[in-house]
PDB file of C-alpha atoms and ligand atoms in Angstrom:
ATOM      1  CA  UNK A1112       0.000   0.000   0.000  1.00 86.00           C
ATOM      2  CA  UNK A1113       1.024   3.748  -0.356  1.00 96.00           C
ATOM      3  CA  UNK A1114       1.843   5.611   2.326  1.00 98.00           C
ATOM      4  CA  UNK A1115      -1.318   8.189   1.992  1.00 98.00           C
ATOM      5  CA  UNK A1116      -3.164   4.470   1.886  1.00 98.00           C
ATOM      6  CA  UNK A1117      -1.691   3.296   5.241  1.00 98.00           C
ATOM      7  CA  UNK A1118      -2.253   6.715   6.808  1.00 98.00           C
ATOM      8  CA  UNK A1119      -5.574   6.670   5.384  1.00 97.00           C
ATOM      9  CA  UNK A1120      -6.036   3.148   7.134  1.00 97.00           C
ATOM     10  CA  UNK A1121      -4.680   4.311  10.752  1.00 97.00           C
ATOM     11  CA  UNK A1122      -6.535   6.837  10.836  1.00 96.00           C
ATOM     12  CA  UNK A1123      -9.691   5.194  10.538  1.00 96.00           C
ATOM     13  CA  UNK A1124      -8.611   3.124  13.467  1.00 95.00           C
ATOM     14  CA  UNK A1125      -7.943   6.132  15.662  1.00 97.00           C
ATOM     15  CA  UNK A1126     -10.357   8.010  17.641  1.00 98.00           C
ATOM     16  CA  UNK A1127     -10.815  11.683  17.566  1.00 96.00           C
ATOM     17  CA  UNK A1128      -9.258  12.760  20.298  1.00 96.00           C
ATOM     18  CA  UNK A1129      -6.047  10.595  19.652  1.00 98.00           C
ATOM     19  CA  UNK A1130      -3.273  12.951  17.794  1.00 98.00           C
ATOM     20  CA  UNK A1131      -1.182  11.041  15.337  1.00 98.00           C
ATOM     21  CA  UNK A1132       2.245  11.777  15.287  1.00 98.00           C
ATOM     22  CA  UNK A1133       3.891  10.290  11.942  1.00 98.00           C
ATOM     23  CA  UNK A1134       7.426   8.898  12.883  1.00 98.00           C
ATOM     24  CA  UNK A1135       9.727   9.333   9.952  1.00 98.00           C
ATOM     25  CA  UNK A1136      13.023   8.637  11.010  1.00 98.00           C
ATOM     26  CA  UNK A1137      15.917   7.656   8.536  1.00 98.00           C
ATOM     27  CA  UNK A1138      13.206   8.137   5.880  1.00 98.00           C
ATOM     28  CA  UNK A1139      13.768  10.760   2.595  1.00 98.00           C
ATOM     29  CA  UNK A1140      12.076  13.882   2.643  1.00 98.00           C
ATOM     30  CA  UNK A1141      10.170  12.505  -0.851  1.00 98.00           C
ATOM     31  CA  UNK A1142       8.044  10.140   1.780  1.00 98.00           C
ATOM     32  CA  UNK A1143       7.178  13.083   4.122  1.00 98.00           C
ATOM     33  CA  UNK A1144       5.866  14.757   1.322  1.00 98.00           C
ATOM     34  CA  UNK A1145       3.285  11.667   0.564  1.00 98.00           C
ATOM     35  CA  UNK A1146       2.177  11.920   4.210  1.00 98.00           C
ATOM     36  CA  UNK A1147       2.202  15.876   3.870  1.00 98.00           C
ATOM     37  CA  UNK A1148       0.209  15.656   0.702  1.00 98.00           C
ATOM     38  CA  UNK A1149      -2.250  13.272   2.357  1.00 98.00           C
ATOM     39  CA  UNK A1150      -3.191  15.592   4.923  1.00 98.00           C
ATOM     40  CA  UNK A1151      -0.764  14.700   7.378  1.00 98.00           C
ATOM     41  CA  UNK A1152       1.136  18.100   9.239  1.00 98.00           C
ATOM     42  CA  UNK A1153       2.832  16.274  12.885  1.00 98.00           C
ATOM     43  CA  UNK A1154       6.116  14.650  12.233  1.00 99.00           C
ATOM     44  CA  UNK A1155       8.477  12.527  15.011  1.00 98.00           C
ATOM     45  CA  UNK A1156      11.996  12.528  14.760  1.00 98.00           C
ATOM     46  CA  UNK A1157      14.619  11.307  17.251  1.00 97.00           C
ATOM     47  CA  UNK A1158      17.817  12.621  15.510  1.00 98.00           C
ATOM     48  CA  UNK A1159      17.923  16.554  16.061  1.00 98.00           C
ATOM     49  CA  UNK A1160      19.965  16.816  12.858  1.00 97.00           C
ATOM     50  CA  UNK A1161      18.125  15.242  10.578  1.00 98.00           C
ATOM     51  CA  UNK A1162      15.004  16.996  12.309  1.00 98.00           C
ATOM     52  CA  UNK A1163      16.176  20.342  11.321  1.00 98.00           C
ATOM     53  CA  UNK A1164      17.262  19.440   7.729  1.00 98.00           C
ATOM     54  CA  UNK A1165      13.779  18.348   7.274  1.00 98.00           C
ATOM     55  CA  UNK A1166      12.105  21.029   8.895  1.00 98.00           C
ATOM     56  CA  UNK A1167      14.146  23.457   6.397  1.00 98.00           C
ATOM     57  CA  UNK A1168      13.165  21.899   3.455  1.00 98.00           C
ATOM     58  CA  UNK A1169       9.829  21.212   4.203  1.00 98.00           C
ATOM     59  CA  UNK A1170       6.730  23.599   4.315  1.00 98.00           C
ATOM     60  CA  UNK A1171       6.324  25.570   7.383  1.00 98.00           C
ATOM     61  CA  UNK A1172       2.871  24.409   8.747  1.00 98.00           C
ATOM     62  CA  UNK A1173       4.465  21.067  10.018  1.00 98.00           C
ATOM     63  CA  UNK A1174       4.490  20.914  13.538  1.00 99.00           C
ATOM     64  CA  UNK A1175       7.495  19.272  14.466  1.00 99.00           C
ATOM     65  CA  UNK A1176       8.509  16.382  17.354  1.00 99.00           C
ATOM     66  CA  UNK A1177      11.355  15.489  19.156  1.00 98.00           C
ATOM     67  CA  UNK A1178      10.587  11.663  20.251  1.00 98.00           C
ATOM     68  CA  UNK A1179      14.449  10.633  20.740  1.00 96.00           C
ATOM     69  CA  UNK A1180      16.493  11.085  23.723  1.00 94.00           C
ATOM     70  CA  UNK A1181      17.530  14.522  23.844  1.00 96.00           C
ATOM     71  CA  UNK A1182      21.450  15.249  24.178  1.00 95.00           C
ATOM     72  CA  UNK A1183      21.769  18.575  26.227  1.00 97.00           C
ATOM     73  CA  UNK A1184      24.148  20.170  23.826  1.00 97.00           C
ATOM     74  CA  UNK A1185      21.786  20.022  20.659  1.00 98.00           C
ATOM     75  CA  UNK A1186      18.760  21.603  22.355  1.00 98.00           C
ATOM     76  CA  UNK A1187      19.700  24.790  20.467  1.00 98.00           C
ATOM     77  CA  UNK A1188      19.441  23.140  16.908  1.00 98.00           C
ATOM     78  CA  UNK A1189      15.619  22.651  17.524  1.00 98.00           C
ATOM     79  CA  UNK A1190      15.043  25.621  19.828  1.00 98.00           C
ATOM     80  CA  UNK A1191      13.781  28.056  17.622  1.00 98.00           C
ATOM     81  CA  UNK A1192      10.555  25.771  15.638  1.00 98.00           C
ATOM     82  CA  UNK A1193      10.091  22.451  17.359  1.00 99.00           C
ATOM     83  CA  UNK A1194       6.666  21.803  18.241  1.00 98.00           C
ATOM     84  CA  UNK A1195       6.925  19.246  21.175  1.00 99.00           C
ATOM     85  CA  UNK A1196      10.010  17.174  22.728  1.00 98.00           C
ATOM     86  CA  UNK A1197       8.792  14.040  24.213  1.00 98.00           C
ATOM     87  CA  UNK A1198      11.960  12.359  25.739  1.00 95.00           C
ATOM     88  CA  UNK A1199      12.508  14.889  28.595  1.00 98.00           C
ATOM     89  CA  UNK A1200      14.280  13.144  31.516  1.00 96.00           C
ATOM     90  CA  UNK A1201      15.741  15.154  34.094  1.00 97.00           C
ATOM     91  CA  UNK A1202      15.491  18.861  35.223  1.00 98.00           C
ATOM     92  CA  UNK A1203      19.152  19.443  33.657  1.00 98.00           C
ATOM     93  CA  UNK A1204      17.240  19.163  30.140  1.00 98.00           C
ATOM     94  CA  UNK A1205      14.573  21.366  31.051  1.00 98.00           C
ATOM     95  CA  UNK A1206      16.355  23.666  31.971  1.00 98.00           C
ATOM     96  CA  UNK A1207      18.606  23.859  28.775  1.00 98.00           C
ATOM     97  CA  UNK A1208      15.311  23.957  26.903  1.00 98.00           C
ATOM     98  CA  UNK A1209      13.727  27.185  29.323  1.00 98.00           C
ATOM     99  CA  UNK A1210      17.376  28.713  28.283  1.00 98.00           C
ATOM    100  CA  UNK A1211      17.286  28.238  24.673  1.00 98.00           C
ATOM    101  CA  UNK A1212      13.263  28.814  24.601  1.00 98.00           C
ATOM    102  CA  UNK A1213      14.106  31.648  26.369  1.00 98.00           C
ATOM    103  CA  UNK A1214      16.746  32.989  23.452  1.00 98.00           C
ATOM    104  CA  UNK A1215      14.229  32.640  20.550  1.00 98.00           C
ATOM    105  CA  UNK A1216      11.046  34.137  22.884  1.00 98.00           C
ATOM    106  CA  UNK A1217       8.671  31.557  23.197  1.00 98.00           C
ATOM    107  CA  UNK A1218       7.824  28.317  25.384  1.00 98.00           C
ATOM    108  CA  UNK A1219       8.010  24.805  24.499  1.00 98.00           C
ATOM    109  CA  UNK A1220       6.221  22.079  25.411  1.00 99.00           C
ATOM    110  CA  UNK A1221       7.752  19.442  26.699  1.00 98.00           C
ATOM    111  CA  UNK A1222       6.504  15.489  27.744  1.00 98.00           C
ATOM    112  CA  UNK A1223       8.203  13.988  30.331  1.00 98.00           C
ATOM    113  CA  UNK A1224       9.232  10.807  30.010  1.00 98.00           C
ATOM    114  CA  UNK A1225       8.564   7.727  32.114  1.00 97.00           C
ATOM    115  CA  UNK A1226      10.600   4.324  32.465  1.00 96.00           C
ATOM    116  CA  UNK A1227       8.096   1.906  31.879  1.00 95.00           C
ATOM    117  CA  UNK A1228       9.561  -1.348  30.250  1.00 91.00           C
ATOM    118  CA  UNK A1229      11.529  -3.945  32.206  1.00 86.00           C
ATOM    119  CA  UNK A1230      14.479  -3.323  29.371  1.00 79.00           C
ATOM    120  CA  UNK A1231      17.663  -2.103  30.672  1.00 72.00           C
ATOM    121  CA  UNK A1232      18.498  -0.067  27.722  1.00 67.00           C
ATOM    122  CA  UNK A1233      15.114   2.553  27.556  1.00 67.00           C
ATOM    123  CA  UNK A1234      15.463   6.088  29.395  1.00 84.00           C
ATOM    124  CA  UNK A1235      12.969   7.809  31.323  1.00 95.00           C
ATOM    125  CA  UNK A1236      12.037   8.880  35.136  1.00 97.00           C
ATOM    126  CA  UNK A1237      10.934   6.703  37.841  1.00 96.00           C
ATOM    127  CA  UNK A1238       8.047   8.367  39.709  1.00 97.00           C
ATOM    128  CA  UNK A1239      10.035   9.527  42.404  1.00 98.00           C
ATOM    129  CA  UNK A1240      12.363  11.325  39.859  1.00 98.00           C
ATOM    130  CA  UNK A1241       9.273  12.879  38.206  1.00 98.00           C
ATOM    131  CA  UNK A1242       7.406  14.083  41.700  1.00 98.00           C
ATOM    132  CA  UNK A1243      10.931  15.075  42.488  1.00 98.00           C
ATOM    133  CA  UNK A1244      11.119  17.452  39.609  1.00 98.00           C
ATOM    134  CA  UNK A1245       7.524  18.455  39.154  1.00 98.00           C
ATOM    135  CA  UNK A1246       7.697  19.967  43.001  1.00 97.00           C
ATOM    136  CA  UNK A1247      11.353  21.038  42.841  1.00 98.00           C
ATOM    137  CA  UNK A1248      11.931  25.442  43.119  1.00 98.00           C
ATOM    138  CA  UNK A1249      14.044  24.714  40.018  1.00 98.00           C
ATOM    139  CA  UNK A1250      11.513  23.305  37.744  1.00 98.00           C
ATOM    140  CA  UNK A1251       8.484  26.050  39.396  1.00 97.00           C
ATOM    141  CA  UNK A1252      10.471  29.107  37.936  1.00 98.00           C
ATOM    142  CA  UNK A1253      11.141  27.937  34.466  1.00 98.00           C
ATOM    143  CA  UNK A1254       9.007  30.199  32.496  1.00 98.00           C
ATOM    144  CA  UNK A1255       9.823  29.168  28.924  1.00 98.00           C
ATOM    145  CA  UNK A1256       8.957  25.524  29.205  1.00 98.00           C
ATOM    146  CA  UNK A1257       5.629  23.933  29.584  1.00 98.00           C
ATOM    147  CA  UNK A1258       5.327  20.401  30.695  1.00 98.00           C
ATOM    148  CA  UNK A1259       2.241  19.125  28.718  1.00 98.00           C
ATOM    149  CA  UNK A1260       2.036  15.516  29.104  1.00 98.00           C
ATOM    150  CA  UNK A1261       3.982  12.298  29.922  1.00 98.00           C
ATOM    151  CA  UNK A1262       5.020   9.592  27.458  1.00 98.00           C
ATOM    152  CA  UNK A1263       6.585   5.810  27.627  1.00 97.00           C
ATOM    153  CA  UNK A1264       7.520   3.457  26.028  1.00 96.00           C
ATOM    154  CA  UNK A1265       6.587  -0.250  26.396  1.00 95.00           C
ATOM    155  CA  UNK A1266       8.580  -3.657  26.531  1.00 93.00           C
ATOM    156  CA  UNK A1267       9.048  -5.090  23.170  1.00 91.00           C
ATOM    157  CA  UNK A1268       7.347  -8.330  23.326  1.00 92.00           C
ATOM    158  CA  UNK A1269       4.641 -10.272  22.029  1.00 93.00           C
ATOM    159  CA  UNK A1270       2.791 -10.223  26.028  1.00 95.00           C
ATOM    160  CA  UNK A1271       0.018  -8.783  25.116  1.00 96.00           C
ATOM    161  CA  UNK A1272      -0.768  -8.760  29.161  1.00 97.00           C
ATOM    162  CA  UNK A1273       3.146  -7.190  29.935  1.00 96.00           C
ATOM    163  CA  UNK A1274       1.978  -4.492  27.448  1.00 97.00           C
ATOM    164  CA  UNK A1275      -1.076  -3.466  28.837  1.00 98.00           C
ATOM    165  CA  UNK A1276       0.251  -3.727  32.656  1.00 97.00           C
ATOM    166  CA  UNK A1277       2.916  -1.192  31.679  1.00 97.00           C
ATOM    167  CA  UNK A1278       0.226   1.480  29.274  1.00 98.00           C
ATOM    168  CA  UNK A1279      -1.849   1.346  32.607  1.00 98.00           C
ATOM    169  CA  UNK A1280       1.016   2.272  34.908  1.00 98.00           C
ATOM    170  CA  UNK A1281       1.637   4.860  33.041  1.00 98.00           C
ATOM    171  CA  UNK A1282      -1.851   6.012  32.575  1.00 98.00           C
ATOM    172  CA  UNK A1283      -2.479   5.876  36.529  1.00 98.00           C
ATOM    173  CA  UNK A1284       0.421   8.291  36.673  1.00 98.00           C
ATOM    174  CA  UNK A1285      -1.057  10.279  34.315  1.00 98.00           C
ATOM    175  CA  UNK A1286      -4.167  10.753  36.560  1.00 98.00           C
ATOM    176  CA  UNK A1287      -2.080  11.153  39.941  1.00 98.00           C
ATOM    177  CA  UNK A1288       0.417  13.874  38.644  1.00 98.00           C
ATOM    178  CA  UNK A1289      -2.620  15.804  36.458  1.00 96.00           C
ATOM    179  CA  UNK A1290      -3.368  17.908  39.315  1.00 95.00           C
ATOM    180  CA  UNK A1291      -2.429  20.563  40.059  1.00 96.00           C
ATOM    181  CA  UNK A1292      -2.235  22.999  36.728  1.00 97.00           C
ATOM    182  CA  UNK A1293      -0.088  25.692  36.917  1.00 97.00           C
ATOM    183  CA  UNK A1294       1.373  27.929  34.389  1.00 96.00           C
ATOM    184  CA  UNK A1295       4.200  25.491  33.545  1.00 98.00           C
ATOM    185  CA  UNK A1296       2.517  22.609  33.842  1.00 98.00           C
ATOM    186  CA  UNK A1297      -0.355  21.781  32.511  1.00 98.00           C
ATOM    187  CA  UNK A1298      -0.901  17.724  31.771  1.00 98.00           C
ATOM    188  CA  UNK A1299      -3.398  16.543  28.846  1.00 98.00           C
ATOM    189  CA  UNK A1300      -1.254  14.693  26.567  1.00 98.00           C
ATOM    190  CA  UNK A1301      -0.526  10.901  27.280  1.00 98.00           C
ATOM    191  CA  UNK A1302       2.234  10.087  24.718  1.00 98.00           C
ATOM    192  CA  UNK A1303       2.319   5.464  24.567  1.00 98.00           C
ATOM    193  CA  UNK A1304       2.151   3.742  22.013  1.00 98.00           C
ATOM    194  CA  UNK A1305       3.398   2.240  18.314  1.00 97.00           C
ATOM    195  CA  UNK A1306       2.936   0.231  15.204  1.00 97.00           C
ATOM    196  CA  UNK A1307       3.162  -2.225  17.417  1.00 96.00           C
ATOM    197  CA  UNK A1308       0.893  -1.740  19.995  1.00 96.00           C
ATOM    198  CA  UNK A1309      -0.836   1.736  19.873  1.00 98.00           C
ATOM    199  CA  UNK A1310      -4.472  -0.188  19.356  1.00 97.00           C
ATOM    200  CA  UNK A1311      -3.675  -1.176  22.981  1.00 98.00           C
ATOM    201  CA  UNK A1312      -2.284   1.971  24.037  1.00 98.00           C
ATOM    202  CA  UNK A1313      -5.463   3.595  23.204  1.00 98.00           C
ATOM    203  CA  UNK A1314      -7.381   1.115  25.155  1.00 98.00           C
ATOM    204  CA  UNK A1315      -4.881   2.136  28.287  1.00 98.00           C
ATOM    205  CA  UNK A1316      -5.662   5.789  27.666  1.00 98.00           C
ATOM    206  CA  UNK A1317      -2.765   7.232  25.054  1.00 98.00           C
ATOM    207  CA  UNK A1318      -4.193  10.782  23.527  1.00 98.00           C
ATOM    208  CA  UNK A1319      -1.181  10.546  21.119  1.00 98.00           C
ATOM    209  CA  UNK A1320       0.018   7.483  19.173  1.00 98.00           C
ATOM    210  CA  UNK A1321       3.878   7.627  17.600  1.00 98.00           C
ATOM    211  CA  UNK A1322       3.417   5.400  14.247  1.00 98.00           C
ATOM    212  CA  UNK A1323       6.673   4.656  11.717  1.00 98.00           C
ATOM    213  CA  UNK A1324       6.416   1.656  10.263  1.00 98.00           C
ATOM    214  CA  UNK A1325       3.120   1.163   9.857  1.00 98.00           C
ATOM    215  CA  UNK A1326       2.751   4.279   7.539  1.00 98.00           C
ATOM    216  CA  UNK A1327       6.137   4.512   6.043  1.00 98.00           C
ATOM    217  CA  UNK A1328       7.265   0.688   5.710  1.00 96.00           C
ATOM    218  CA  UNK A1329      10.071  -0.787   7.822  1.00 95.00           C
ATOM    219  CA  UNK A1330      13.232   0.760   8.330  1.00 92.00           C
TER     220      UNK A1330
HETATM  221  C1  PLP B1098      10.814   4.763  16.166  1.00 75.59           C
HETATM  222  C2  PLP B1098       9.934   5.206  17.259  1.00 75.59           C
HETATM  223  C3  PLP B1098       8.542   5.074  17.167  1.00 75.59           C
HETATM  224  C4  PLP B1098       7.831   4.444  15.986  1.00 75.59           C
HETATM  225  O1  PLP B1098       8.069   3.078  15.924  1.00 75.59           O
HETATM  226  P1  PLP B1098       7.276   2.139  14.895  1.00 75.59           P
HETATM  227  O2  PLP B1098       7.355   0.803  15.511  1.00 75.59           O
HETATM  228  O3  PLP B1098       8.027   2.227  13.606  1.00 75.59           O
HETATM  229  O4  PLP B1098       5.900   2.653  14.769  1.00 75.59           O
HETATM  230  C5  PLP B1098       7.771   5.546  18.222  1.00 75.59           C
HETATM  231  N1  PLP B1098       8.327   6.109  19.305  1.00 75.59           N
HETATM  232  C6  PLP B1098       9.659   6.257  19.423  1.00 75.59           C
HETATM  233  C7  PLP B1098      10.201   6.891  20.648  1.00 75.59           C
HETATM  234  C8  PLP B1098      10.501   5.790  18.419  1.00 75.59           C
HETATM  235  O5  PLP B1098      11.834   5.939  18.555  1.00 75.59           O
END
């Protein structure tokens, strides 16, 4: 199938109030512009370089996301036009961000990301980290930065029941850490959820699916 097919097909699947963020890592700009021409405008990336080439050749209503794991030194190559950065894991980032947001006058949203799988090698908070840095002075006075959500990432495995165990965890810390709202923080997006498994992460609660594959072919 094409890639406006696939998209097409996933979105049928998704309800309304699920955003879908196209993952099109290591692909050409050529297939973007399939998915652009089909409608779709929100892109994931997890390299900041090839991000930013992308975003300069591309047309200027694409709402661009970070979905890798952010190196603190390359904030600044994003700074100025991405649209969200999901894989924010400690106040040291955030703070980088508020500085660099800061620079080019406006505030970016930022997900915070949760350690969810039983894999060694995925990053992310514990919930202690994340109550740690929600309530810290630090994190209250950042005025450039706006955390708008939490996102995971699941074990990679066929248990379906291991899947769903995890999308709930993260879901019931979701709820918990919702309240309260304040100018920097302000939770309604619930980033889980992949080719894989994002029918199930919808079930769990996700309000944003990240889908490569499944739209763009395997990489
Ligand atoms: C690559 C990637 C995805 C998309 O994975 P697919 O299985 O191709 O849909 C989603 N989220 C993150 C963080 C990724 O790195």
């Amino acid at each position: 199938m094409s890639i406006a097919a696939n998209l097409h097909q996933i979105q049928t699947t998704i309800p309304e109030n699920v955003t879908l963020v196209a993952v099109s890592k290591t692909k050409p700009v050529s297939d973007l512009m399939q998915a652009y021409q089909a409608g779709q405008r929100i892109f994931g990336e997890n390299k900041i370089q090839e991000m930013t080439k992308k975003w300069e050749q591309m047309p200027k209503d694409i709402q661009w996301h970070m979905i890798g794991h952010v190196q603190t030194n390359k904030v600044k190559y994003m700074a100025e036009y991405v649209s969200l950065i999901h894989g924010v894991d400690s106040l040291k980032l955030l703070q980088e961000i508020n500085k660099q947001a800061t620079k080019h006058n406006r505030i970016i949203d930022c997900l915070l990301q949760i350690y969810i799988a039983e894999e060694e090698s995925k990053f992310g908070l514990d919930e202690s980290e994340l109550n740690e840095i929600l309530n810290s002075t630090e994190y209250k006075s950042l005025q450039n930065i706006r955390v708008v959500g939490l996102m995971g990432m699941a074990t990679f495995t066929e248990n379906k029941t291991q899947i769903r165990k995890e999308f709930q965890y993260l879901k019931s810390l979701f709820d918990k850490y919702k309240q309260p709202s304040t100018n920097n923080r302000q939770l309604t997006i619930l980033s889980m959820g992949m080719s894989g498994d994002y029918q199930l992460a919808i079930e769990c609660g996700s309000t944003m699916v990240r889908i490569g594959s499944s739209i763009f072919g395997g990489r």
